[in-house]
Short mmCIF file of N, CA, C and O in Angstrom, two decimals:
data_model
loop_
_atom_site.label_atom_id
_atom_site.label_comp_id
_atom_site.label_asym_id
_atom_site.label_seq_id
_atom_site.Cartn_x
_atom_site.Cartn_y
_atom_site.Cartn_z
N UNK A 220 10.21 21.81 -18.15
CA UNK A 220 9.92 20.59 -17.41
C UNK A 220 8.44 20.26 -17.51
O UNK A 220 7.55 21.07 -17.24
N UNK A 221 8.25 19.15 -17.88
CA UNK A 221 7.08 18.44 -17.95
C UNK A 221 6.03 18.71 -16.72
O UNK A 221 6.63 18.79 -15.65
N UNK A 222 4.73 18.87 -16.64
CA UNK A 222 4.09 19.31 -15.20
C UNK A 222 3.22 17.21 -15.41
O UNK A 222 3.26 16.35 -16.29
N UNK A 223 2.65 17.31 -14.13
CA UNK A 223 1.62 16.32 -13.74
C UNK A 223 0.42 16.62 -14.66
O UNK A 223 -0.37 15.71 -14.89
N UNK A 224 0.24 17.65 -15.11
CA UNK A 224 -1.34 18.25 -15.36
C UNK A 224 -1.10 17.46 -16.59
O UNK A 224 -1.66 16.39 -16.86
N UNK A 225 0.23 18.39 -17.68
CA UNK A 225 0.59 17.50 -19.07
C UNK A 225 0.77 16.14 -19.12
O UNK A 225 0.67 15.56 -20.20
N UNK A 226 1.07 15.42 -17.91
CA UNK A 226 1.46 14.51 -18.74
C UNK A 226 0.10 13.48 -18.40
O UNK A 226 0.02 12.35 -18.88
N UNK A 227 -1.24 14.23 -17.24
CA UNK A 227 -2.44 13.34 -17.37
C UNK A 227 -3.08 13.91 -18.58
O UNK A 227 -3.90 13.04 -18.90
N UNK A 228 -3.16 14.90 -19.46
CA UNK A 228 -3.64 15.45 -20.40
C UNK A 228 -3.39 14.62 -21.68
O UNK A 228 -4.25 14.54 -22.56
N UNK A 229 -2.03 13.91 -21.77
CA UNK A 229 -1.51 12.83 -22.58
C UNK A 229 -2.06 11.75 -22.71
O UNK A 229 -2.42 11.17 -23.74
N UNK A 230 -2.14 11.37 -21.28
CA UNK A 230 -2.08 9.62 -21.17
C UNK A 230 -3.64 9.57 -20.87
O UNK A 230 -4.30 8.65 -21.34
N UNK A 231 -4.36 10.78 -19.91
CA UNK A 231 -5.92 10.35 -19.69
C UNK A 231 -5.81 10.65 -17.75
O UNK A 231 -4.81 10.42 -17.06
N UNK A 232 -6.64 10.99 -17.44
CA UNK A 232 -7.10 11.10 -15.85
C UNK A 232 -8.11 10.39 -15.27
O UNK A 232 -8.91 10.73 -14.40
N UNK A 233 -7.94 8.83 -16.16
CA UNK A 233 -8.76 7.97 -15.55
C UNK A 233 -8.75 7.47 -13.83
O UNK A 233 -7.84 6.67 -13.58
N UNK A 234 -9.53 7.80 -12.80
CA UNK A 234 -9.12 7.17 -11.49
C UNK A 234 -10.33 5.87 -11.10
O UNK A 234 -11.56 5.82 -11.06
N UNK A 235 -9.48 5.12 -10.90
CA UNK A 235 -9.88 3.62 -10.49
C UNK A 235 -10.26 3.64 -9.07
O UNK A 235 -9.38 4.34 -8.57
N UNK A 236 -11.12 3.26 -8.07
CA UNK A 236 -11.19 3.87 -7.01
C UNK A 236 -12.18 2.14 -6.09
O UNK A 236 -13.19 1.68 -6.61
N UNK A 237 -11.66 1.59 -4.95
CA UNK A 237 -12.80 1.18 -4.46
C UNK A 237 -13.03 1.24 -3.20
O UNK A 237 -12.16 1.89 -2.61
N UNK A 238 -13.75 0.88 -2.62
CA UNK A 238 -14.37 1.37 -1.25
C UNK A 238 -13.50 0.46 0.00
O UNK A 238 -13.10 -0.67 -0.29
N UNK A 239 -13.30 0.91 1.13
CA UNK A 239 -12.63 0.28 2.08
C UNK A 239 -13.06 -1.15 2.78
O UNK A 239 -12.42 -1.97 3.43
N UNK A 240 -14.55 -1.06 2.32
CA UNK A 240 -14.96 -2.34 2.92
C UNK A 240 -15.11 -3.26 2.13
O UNK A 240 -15.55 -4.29 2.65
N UNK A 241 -14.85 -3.30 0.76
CA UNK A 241 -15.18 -4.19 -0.85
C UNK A 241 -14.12 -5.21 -0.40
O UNK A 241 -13.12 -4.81 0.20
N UNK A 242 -14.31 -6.65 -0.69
CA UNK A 242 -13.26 -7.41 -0.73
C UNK A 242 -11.95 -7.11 -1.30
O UNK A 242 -11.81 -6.08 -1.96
N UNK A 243 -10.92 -7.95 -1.10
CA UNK A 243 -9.43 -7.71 -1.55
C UNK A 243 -9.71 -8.48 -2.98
O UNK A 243 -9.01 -8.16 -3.95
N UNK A 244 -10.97 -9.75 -3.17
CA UNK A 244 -10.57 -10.47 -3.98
C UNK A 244 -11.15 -9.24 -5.71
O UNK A 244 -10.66 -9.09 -6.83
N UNK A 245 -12.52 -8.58 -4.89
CA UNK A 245 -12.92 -7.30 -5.81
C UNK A 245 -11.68 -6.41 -5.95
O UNK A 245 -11.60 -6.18 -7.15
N UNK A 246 -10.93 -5.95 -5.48
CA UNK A 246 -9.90 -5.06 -6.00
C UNK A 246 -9.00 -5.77 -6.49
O UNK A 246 -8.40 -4.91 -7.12
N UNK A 247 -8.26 -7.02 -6.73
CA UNK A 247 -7.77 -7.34 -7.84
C UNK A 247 -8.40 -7.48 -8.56
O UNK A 247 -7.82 -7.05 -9.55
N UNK A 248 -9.68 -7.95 -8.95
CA UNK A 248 -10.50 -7.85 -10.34
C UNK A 248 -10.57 -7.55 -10.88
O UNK A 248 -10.66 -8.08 -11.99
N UNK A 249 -10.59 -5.61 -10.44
CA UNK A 249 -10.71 -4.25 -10.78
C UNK A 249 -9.49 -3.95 -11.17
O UNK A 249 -9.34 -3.37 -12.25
N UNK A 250 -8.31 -4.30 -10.30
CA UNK A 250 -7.14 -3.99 -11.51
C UNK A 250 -6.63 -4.96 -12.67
O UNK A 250 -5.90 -4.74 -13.63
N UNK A 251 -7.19 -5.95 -12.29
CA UNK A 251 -6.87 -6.90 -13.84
C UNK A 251 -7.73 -6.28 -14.85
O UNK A 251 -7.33 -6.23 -16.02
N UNK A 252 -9.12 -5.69 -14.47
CA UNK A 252 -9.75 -5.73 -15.72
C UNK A 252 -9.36 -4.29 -16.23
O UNK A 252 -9.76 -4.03 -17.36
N UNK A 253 -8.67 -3.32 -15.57
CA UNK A 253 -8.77 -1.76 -15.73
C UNK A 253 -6.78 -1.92 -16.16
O UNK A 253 -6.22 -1.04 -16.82
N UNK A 254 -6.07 -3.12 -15.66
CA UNK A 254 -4.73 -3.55 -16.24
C UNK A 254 -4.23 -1.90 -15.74
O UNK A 254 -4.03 -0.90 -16.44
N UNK A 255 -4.11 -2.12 -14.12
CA UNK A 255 -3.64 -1.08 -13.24
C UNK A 255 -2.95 -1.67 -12.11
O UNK A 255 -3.39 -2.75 -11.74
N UNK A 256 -1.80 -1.09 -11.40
CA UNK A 256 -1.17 -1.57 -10.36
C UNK A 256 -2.26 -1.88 -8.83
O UNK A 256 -2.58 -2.93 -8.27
N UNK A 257 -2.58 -0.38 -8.55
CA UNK A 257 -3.23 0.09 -7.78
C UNK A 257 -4.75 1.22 -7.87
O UNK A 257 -5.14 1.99 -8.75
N UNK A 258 -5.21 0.91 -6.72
CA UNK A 258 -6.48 1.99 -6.78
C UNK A 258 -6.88 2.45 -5.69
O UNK A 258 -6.88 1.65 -4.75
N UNK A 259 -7.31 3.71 -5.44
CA UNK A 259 -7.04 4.62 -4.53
C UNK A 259 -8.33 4.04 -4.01
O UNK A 259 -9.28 3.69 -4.72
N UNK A 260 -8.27 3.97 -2.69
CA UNK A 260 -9.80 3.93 -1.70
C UNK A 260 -10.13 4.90 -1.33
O UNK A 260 -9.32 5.61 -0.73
N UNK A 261 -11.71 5.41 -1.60
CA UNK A 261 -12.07 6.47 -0.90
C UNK A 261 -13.73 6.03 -0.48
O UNK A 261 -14.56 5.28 -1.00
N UNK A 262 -13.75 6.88 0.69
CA UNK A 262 -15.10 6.33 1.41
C UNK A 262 -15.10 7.53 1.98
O UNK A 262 -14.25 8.16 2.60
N UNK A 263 -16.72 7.82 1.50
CA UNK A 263 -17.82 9.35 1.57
C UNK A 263 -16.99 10.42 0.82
O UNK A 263 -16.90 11.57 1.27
N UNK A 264 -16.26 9.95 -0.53
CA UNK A 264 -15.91 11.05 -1.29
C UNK A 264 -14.10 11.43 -1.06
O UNK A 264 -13.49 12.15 -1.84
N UNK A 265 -13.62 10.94 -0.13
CA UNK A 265 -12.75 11.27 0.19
C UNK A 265 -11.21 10.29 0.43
O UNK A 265 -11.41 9.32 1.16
N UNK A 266 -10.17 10.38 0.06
CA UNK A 266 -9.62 9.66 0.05
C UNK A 266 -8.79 8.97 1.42
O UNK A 266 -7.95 9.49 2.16
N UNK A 267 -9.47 7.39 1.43
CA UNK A 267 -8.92 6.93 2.22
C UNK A 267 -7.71 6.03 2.65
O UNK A 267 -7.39 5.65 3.78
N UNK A 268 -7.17 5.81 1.51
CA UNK A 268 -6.01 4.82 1.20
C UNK A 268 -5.13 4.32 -0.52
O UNK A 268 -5.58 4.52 -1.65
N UNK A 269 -4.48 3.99 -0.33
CA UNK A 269 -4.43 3.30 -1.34
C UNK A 269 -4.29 1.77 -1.09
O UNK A 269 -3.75 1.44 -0.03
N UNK A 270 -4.79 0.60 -2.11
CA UNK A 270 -4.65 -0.59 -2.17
C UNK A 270 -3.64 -1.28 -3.69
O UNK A 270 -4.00 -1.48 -4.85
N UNK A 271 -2.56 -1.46 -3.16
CA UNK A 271 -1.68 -2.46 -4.43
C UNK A 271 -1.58 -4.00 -4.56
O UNK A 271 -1.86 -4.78 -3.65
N UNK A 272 -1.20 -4.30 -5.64
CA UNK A 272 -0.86 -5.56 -5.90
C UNK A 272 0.57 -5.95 -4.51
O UNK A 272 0.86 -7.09 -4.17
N UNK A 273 1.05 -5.03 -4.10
CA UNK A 273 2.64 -4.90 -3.64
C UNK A 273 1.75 -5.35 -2.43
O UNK A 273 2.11 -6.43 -1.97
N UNK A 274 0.55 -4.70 -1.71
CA UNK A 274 0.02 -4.84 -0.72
C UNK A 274 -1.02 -6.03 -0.54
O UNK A 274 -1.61 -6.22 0.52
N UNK A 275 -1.14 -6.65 -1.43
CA UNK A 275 -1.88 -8.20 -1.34
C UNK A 275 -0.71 -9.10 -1.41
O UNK A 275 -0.74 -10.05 -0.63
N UNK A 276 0.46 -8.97 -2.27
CA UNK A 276 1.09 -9.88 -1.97
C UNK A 276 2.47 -10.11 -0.63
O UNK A 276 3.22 -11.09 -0.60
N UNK A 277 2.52 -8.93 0.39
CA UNK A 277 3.10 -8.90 1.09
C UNK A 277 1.64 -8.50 2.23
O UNK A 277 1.98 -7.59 3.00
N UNK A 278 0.86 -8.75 2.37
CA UNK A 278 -0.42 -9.15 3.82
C UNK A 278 -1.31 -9.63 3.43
O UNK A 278 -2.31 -9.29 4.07
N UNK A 279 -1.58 -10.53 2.37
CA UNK A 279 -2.04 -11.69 2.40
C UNK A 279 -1.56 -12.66 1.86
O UNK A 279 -1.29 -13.40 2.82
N UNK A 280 -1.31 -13.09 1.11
CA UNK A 280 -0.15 -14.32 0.63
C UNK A 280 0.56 -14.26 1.60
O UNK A 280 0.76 -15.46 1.38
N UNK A 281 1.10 -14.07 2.41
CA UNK A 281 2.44 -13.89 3.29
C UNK A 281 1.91 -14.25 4.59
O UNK A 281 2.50 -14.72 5.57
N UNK A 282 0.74 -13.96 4.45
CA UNK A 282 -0.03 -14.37 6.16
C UNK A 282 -1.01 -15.59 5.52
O UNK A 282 -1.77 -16.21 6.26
N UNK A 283 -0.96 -15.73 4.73
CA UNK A 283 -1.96 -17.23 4.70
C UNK A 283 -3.26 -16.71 5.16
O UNK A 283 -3.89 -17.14 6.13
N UNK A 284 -3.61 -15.77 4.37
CA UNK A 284 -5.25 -15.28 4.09
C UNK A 284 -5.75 -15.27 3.25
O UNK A 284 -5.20 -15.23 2.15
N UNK A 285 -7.17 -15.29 3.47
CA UNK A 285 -7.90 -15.43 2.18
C UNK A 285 -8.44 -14.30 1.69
O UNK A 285 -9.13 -13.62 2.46
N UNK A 286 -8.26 -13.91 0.49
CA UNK A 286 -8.17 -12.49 -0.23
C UNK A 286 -10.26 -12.61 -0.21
O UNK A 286 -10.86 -11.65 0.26
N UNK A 287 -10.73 -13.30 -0.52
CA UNK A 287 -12.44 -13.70 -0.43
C UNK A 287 -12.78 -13.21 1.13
O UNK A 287 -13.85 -12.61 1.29
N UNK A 288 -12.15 -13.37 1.97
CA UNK A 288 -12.33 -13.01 3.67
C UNK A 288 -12.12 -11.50 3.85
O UNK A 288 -13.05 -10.79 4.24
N UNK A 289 -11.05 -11.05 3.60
CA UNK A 289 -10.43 -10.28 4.33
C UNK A 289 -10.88 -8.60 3.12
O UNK A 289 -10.72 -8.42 1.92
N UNK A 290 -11.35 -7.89 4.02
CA UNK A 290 -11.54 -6.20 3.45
C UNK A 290 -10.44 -5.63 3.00
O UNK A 290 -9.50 -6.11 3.63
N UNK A 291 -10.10 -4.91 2.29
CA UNK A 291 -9.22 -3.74 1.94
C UNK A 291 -8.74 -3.05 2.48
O UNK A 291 -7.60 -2.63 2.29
N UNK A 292 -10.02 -2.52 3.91
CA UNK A 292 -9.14 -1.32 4.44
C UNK A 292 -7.86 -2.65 5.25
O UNK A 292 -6.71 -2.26 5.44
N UNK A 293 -8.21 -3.95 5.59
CA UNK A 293 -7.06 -4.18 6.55
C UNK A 293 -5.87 -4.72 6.00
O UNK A 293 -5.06 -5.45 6.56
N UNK A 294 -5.83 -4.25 4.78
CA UNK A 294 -4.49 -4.35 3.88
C UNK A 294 -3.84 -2.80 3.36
O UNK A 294 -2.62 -2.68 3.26
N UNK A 295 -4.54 -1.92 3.12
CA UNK A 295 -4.75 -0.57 2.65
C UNK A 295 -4.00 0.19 2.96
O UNK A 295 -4.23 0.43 4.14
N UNK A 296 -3.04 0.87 2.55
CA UNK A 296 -1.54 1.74 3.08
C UNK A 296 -2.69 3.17 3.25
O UNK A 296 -3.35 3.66 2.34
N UNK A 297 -2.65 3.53 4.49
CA UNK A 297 -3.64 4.52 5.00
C UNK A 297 -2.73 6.11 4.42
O UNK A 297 -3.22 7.01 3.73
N UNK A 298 -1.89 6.06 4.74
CA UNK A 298 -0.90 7.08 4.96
C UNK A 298 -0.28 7.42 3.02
O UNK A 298 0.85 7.20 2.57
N UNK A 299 -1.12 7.81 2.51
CA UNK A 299 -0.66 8.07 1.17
C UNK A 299 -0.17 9.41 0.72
O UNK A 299 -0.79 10.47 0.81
N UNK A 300 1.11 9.21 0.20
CA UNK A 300 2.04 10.72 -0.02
C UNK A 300 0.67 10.91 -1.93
O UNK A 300 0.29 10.00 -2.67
N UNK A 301 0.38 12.43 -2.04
CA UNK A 301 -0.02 12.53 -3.01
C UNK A 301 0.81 13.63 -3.90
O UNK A 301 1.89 14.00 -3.43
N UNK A 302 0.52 14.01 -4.77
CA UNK A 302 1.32 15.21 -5.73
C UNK A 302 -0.06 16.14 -6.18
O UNK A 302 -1.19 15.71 -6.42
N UNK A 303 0.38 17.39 -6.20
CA UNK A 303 -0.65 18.48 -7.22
C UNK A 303 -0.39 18.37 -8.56
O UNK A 303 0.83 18.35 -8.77
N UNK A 304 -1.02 18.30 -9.49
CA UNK A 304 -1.07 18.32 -10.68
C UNK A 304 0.19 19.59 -11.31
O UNK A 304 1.04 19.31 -12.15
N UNK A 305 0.08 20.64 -10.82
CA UNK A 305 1.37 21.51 -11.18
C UNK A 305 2.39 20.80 -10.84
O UNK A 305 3.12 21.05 -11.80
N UNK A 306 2.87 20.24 -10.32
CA UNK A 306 4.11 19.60 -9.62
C UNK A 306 5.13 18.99 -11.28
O UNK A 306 4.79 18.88 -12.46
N UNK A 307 6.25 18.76 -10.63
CA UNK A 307 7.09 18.68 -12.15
C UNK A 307 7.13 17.06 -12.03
O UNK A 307 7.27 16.67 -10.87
N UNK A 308 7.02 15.89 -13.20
CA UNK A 308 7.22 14.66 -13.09
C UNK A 308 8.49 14.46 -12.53
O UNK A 308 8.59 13.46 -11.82
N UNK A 309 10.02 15.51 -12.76
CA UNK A 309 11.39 15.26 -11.79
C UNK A 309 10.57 15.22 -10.40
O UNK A 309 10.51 14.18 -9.75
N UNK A 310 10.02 16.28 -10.01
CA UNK A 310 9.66 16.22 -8.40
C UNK A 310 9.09 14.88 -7.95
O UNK A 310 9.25 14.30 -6.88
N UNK A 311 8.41 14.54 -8.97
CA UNK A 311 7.47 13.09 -8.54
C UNK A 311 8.71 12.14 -8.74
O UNK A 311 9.23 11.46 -7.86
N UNK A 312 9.01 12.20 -9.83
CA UNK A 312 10.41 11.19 -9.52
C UNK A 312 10.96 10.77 -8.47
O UNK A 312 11.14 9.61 -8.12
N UNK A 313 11.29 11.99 -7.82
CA UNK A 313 12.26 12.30 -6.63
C UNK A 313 11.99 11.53 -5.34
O UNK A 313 12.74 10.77 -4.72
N UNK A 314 10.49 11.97 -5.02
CA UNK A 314 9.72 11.94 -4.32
C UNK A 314 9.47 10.30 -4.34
O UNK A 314 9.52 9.70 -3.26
N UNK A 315 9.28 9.78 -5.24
CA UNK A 315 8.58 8.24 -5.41
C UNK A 315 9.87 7.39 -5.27
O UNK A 315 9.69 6.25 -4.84
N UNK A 316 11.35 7.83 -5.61
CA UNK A 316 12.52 7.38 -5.45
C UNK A 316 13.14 7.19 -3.94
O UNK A 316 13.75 6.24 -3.43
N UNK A 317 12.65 8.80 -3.30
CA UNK A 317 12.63 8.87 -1.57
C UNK A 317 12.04 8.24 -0.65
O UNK A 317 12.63 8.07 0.41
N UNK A 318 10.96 7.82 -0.81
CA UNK A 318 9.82 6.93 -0.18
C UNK A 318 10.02 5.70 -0.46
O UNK A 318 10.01 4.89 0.47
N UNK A 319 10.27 5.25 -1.81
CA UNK A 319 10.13 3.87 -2.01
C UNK A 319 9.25 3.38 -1.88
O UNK A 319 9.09 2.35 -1.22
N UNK A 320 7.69 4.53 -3.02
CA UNK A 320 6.56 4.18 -3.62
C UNK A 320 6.58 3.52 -4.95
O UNK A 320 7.64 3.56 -5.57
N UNK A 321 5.72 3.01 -5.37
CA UNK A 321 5.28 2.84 -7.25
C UNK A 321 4.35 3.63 -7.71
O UNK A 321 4.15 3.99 -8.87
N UNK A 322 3.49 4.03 -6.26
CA UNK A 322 2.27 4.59 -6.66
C UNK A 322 2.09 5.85 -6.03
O UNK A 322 2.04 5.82 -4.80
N UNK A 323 1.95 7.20 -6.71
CA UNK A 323 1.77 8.21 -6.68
C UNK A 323 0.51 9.08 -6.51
O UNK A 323 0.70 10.26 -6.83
N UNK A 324 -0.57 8.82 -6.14
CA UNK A 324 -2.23 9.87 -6.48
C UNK A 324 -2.20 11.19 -6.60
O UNK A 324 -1.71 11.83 -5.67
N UNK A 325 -2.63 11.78 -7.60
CA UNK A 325 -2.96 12.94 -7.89
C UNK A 325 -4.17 13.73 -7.35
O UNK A 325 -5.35 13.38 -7.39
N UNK A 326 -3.68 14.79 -6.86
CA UNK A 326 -4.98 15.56 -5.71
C UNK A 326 -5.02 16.82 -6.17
O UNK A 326 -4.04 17.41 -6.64
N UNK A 327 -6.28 17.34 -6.04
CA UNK A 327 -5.82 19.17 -6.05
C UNK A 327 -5.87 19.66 -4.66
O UNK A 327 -5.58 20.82 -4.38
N UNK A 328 -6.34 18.55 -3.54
CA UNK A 328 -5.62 19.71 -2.38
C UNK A 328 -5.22 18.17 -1.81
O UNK A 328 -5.52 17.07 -2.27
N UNK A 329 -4.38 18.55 -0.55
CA UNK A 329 -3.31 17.39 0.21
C UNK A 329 -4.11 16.66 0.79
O UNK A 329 -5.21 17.08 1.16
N UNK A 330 -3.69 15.35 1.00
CA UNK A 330 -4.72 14.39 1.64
C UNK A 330 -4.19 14.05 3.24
O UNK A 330 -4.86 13.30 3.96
#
């Protein structure tokens, strides 16, 4: 079985990352130009959220806000399930199938 470690060793362990207080309209920017779903927020090193496309277009489009106004953290799914790099891509499967995530972060210890 395939691990997390192999299959970032494949594809690359690039992490996209922006800060909780950066605009919403800066984190889509950042994933158009990096052509990424999502990017993990972390503030003083540590991870504080994740921010998606799934999460701008269901709390702001949906509330009639302006992505130029409004911060990250108050869109920002605080509560992020992560995986260890040993972990098997079935487990992440499983796991991302159970929750009814897209987006997964990779940690070496639990967040």
């Amino acid at each position: 079985m395939k691990t997390v470690r192999q299959l970032l060793q494949a594809k690359g362990g690039q992490i996209y990352a922006i800060a909780p207080d950066a605009r919403v309209f800066d984190a889509l920017k950042l994933m158009a130009e990096k052509n990424v779903g999502a990017l993990v927020v972390t503030e003083g090193g540590r991870l504080a959220g994740i921010i998606s496309e799934r999460d701008y277009a269901r709390k702001v489009i949906l509330l009639s806000k302006s992505l130029h106004d409004i911060a990250v953290r108050e869109i920002m799914t605080e509560k992020v399930l992560t995986v260890q790099p040993g972990q098997t891509v079935e487990e992440c499967m499983a796991l991302m199938t159970e929750k009814r995530i897209r987006h997964l972060p990779v940690t070496t210890v639990s967040a």
